[in-house]
Short mmCIF file of C-alpha atoms and ligand atoms in Angstrom, two decimals:
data_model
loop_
_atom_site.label_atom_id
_atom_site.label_comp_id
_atom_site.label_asym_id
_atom_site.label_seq_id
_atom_site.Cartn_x
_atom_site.Cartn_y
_atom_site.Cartn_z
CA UNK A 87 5.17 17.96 -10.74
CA UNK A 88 4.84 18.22 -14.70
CA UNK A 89 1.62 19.52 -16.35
CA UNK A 90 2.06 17.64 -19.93
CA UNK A 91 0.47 13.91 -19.99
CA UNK A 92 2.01 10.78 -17.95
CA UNK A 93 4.07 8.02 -19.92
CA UNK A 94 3.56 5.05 -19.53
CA UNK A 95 6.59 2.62 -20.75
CA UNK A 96 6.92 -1.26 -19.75
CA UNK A 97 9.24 -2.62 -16.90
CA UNK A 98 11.98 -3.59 -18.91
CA UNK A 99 15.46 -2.79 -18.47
CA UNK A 100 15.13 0.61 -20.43
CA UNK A 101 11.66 1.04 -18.47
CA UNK A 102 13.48 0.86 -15.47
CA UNK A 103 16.72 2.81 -16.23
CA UNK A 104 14.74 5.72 -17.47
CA UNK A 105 12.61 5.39 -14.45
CA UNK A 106 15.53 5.48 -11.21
CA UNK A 107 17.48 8.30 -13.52
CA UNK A 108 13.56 10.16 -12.99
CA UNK A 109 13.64 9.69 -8.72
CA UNK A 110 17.71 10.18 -9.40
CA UNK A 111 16.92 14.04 -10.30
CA UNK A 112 13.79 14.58 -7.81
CA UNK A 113 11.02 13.18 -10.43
CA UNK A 114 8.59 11.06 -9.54
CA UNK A 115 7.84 7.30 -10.91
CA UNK A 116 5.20 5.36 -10.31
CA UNK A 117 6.38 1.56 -10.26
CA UNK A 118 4.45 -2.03 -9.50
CA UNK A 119 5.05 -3.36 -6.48
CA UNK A 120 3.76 -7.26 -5.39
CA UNK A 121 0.96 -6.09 -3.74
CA UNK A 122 -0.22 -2.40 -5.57
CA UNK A 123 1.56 0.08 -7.73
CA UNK A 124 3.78 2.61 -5.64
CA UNK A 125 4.43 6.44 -5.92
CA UNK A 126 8.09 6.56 -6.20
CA UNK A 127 10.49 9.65 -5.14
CA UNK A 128 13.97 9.27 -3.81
CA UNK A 129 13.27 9.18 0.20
CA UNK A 130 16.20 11.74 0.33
CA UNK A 131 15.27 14.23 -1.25
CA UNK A 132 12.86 16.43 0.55
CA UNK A 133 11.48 18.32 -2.39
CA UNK A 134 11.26 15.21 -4.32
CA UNK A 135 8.88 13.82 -1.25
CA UNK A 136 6.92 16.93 -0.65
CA UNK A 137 5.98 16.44 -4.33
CA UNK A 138 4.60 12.97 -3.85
CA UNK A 139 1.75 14.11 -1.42
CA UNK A 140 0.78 17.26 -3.74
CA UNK A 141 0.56 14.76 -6.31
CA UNK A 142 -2.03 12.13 -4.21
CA UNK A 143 -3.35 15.38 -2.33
CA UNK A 144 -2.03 13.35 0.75
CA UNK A 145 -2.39 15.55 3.96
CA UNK A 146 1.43 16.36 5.45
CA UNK A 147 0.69 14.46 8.71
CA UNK A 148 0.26 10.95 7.25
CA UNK A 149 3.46 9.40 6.99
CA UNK A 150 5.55 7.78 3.74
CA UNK A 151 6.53 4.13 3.92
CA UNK A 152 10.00 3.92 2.32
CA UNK A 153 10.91 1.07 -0.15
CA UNK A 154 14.70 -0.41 0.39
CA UNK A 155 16.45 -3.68 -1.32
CA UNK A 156 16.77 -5.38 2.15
CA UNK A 157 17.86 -5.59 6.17
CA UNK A 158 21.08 -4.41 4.77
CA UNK A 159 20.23 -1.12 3.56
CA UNK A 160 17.23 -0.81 6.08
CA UNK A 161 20.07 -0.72 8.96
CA UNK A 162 21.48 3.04 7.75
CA UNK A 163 18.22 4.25 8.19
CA UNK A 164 16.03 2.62 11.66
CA UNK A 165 17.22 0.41 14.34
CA UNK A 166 16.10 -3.22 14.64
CA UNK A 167 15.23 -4.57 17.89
CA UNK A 168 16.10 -8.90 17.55
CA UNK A 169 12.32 -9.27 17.34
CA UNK A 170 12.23 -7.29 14.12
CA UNK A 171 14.90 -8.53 12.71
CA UNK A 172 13.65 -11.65 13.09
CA UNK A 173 10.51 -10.94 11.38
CA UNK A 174 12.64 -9.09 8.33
CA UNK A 175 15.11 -12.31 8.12
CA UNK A 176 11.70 -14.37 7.71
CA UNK A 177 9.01 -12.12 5.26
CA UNK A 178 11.73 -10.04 3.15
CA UNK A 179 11.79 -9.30 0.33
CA UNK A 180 7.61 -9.73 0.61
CA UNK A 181 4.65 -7.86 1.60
CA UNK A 182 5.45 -7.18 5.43
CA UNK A 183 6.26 -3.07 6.69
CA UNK A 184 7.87 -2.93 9.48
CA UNK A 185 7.90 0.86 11.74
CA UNK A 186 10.78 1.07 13.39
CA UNK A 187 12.66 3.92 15.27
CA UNK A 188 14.34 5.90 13.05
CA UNK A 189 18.17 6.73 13.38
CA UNK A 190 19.42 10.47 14.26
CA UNK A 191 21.86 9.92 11.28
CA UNK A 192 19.80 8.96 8.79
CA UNK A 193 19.88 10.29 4.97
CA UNK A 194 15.81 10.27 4.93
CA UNK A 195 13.98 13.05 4.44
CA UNK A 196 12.05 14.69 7.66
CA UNK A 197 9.48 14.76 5.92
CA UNK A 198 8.99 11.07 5.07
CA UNK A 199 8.24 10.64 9.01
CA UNK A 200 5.52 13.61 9.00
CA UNK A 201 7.10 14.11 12.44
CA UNK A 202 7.30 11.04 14.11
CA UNK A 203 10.28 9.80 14.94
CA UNK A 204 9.95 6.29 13.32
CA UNK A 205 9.89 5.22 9.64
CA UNK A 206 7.74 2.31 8.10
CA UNK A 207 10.39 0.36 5.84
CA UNK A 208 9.47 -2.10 3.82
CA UNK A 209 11.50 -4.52 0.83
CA UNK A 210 9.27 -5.50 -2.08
CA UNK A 211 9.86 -8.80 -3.91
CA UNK A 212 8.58 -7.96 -7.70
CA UNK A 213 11.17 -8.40 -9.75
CA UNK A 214 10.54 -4.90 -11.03
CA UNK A 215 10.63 -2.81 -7.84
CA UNK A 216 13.65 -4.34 -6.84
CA UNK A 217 15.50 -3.82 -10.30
CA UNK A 218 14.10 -0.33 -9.66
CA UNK A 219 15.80 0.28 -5.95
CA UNK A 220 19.24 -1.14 -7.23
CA UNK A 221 19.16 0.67 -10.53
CA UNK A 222 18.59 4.26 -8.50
CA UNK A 223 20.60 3.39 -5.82
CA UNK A 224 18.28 5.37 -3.07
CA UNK A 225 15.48 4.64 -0.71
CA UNK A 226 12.66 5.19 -2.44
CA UNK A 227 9.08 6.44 -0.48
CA UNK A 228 6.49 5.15 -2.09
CA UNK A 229 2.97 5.46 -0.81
CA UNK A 230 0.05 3.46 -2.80
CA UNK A 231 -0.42 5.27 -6.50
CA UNK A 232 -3.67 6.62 -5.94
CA UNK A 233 -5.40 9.84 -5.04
CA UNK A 234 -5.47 10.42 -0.88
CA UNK A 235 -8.66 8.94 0.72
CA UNK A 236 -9.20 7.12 -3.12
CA UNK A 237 -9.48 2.95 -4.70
CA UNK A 238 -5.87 1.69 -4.90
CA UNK A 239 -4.12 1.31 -8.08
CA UNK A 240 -3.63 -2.20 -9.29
CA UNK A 241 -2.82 -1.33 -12.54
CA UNK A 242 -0.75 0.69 -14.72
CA UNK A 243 -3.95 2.46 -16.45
CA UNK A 244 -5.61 3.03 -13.19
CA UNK A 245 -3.05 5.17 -11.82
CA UNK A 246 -2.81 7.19 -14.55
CA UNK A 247 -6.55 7.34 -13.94
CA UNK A 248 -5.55 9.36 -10.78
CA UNK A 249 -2.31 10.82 -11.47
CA UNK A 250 -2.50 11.71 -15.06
CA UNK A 251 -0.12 14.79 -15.51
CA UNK A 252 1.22 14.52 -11.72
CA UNK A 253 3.47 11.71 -11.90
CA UNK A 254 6.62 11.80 -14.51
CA UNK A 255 6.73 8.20 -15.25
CA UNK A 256 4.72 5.07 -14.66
CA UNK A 257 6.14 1.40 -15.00
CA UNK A 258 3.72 -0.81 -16.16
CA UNK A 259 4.47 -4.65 -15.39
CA UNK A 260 0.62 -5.28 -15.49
CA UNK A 261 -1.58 -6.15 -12.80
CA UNK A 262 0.17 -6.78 -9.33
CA UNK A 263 -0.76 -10.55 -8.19
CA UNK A 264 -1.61 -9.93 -4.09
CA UNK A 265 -3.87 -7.07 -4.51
CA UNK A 266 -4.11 -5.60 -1.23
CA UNK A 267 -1.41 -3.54 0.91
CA UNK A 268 1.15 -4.58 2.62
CA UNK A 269 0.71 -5.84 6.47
CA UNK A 270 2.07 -3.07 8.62
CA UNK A 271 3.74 -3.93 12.26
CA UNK A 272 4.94 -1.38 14.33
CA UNK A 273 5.97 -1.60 18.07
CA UNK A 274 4.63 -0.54 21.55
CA UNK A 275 8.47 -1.39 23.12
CA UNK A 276 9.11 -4.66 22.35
CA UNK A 277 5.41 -5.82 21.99
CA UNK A 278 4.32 -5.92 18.39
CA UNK A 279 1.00 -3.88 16.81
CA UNK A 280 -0.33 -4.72 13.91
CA UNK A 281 -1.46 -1.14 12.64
CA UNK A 282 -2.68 -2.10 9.20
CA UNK A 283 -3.65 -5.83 8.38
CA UNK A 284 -2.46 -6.80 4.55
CA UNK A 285 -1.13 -9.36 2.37
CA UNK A 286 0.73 -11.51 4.93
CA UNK A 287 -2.50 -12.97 7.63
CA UNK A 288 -1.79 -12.35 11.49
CA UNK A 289 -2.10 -15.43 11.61
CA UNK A 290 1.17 -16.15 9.61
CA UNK A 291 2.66 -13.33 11.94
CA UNK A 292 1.22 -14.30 15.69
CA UNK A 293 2.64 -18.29 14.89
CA UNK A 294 6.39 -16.73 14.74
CA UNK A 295 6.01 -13.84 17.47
CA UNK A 296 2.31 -14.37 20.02
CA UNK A 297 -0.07 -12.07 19.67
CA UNK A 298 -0.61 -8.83 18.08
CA UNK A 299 -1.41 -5.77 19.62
CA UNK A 300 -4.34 -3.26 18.48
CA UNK A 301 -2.57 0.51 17.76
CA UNK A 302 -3.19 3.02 20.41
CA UNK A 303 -4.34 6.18 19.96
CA UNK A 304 -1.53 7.97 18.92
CA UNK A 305 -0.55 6.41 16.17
CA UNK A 306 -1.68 8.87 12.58
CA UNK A 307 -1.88 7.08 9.65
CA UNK A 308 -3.61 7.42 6.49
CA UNK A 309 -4.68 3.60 6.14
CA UNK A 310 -6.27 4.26 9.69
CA UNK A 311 -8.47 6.95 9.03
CA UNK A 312 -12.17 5.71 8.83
CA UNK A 313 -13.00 6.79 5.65
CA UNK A 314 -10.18 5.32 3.10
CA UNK A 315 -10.29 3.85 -0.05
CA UNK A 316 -13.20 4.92 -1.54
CA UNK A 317 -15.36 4.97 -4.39
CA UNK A 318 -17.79 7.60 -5.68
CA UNK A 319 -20.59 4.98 -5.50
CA UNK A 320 -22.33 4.06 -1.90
CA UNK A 321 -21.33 0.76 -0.39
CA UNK A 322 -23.24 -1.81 1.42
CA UNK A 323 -21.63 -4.79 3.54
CA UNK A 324 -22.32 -7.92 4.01
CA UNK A 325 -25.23 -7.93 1.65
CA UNK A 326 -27.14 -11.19 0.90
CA UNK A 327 -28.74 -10.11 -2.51
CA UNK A 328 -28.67 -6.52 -4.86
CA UNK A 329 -31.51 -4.68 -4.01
CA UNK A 330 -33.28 -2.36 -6.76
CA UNK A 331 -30.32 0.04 -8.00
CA UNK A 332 -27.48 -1.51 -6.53
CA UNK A 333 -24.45 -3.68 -8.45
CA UNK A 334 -23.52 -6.83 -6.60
CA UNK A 335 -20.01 -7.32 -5.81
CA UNK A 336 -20.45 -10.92 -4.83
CA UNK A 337 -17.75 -13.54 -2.94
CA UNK A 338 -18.83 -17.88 -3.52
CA UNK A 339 -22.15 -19.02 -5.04
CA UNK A 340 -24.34 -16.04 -5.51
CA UNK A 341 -26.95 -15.28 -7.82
CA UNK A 342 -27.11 -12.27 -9.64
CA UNK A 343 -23.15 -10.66 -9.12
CA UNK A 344 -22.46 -7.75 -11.35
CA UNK A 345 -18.96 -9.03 -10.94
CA UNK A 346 -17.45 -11.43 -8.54
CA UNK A 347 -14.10 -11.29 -6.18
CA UNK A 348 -14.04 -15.30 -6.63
CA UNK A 349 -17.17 -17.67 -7.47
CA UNK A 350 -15.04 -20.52 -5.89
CA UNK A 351 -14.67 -18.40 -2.54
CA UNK A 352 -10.88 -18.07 -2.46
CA UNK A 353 -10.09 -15.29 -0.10
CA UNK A 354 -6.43 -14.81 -2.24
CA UNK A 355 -8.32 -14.70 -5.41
CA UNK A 356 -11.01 -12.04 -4.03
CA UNK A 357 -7.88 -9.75 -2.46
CA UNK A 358 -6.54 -9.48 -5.97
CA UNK A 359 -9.90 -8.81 -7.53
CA UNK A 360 -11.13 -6.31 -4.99
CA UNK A 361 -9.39 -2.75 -5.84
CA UNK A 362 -10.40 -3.17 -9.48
CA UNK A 363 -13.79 -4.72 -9.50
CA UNK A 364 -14.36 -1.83 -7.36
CA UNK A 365 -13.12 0.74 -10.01
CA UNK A 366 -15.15 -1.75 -12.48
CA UNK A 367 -18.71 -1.02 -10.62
CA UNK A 368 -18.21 2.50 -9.56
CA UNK A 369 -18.13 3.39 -13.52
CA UNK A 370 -21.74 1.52 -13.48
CA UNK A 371 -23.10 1.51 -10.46
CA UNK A 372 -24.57 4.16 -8.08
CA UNK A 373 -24.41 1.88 -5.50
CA UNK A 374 -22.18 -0.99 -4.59
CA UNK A 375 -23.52 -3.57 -2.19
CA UNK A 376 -21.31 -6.50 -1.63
CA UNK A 377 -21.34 -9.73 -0.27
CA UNK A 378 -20.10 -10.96 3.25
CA UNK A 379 -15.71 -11.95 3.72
CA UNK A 380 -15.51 -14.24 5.85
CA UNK A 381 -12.58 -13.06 8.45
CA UNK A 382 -10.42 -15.50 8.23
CA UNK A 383 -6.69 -14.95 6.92
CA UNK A 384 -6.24 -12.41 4.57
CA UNK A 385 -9.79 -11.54 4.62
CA UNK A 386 -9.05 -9.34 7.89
CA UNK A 387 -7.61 -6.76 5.18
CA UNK A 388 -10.39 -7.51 2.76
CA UNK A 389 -12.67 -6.80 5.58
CA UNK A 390 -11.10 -3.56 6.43
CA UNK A 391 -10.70 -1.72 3.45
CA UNK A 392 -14.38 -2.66 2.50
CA UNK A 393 -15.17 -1.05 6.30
CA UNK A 394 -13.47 1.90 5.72
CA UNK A 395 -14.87 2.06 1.94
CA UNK A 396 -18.24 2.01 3.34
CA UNK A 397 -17.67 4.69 5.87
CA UNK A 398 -19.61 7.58 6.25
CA UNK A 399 -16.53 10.61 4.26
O1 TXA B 559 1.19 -2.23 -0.52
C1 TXA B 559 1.46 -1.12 -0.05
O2 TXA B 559 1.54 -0.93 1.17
C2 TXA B 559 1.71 0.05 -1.02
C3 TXA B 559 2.95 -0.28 -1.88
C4 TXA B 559 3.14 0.72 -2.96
O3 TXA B 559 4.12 -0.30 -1.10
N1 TXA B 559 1.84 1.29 -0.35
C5 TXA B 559 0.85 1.86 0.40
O4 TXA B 559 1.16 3.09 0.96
O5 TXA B 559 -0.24 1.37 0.54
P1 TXA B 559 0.14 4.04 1.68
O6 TXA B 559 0.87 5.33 1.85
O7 TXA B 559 -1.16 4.09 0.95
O8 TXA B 559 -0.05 3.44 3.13
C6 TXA B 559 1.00 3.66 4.09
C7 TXA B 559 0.75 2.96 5.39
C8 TXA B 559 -0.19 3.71 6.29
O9 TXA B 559 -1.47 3.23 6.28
C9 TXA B 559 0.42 3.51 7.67
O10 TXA B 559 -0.21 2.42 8.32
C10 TXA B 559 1.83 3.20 7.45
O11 TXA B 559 2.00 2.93 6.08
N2 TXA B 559 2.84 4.16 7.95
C11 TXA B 559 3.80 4.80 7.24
N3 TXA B 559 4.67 5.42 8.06
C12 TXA B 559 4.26 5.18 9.31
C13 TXA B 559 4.78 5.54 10.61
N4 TXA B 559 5.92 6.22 10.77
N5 TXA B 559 4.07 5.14 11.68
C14 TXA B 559 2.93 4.41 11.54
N6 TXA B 559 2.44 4.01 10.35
C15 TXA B 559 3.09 4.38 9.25
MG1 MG B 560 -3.00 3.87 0.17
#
């Protein structure tokens, strides 16, 4: 952790070689991913990791995702039962985390599984991150780039917003094009859980494998508590107008939107949208009320982090 002020430098090929020889001595590097920015630290380095949740103020039981360049490198770290490899050979590189049991042998840093003995994996398919992972030549843990319990970064400027003075580094290739999190399965045995719904629809998911199971009780995991991504403002769901002092985050034809996730009511559009019109209105707004999702494909994420937005903190 540094105390001077964050640079910010674009995700070119000096960006990115200044940025893996930062998680190369323990720094930290914040870096796009296809879905939101990441908080980078070599996944090997324990003090390097311990450093990433002081920076997002990330309690020690909620587990680090690590970031790898594919099934290849993934191996030296968790086993893959056929059904998961299956599901790697078909969504990697691309928004799908996979938690899988973690090998006795592995390089990772304890601390990445906050004591569980699996690790979520997970290979990203910007351009950047990837450059990023081959350049440093580690696993690289990288949780979203925000404050714990805080709105996800989409952009460069918002996570300095957060991490201003915390992080060494940030690559800025703009705003990320999905918007929301990657979809994280994990597994019961053989029978799959989806324990976070993201940028890949169950649907997409259930077609290849059946069903998806709901997570038990035992699985911790930041994403799951109730109150997550949050704003300072108050939210309201599934509201059909603004009432007097609120801003309305609308979704399709509606009058009166102080900003809107998509006027033509594309669900892709409004994921991409959500994280920062939500920064947008909690600058304005008091309170936030916002117009109903419907469910259907990747609006199951939209739904959730708006849910768990909303909740009481
Ligand atoms: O899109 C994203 O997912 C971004 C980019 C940067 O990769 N990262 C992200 O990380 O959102 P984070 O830390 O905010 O969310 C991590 C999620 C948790 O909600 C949890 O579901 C899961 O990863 N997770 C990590 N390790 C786990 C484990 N061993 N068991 C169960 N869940 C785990
Ligand atoms: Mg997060």
């Amino acid at each position: 952790m540094i105390d001077v002020k964050t640079k910010t430098v674009a995700a070119d090929g000096a960006g990115i070689t200044e940025a893996a020889r930062i998680l190369k001595a323990g720094g930290l590097a914040a870096f796009p991913t296809e879905t939101v920015y990441g908080l980078g630290a070599d996944a090997t380095q324990g003090e390097a990791v311990a450093a990433i949740f002081a920076a997002k103020g990330r309690p020690l039981f909620n587990p680090l995702i690590v970031h790898v360049t594919g099934l290849e490198d993934a191996r030296a770290h968790v086993e893959f039962s056929p059904r998961a490899q299956a599901l790697a050979e078909r969504f990697w590189p691309g928004p799908l985390t996979l938690v899988l049991p973690r090998r006795k042998d592995s390089p990772l840093s304890l601390l990445v599984s906050a004591g569980l003995d699996t690790v979520a994996m997970r290979a990203p398919s910007h351009p950047a991150a990837l450059a990023l992972l081959k350049t440093a030549g580690v696993p690289v843990a990288g949780p979203s780039a925000n404050r714990s319990g805080q709105v996800t970064a989409t952009t460069a400027a918002h996570v300095k917003d957060g991490l201003d003075g915390k992080v060494d580094l940030i690559l800025d290739a703009g705003g990320t094009t999905l918007g929301i999190e990657y979809t994280v399965i994990g597994f019961d045995g053989d029978r799959p859980l989806l324990l976070r719904p993201g940028a890949i629809a169950r649907d997409e998911i259930e077609d290849m494998i059946g069903p998806l199971g709901a997570p038990g009780g035992m699985i911790r995991s930041p994403g799951q508590l109730a109150s997550h991504y949050a704003p300072q403002a108050a939210l309201r769901l599934n509201a059909a107008a603004a009432e007097p002092g609120e801003a309305l985050l609308g979704f399709g034809a509606v009058a009166g939107a102080a900003l809107n996730l998509s006027p033509r009511g594309d669900l892709k559009e409004a994921a991409a949208n959500l994280f920062a019109m939500l920064r947008d209105l909690d600058k304005k707004a008091q309170r936030i009320a916002v117009s109903p999702i419907p469910a259907s494909g990747i609006g199951e994420a939209i739904n959730d982090r708006l849910n768990r937005a909303a909740a009481p903190r």
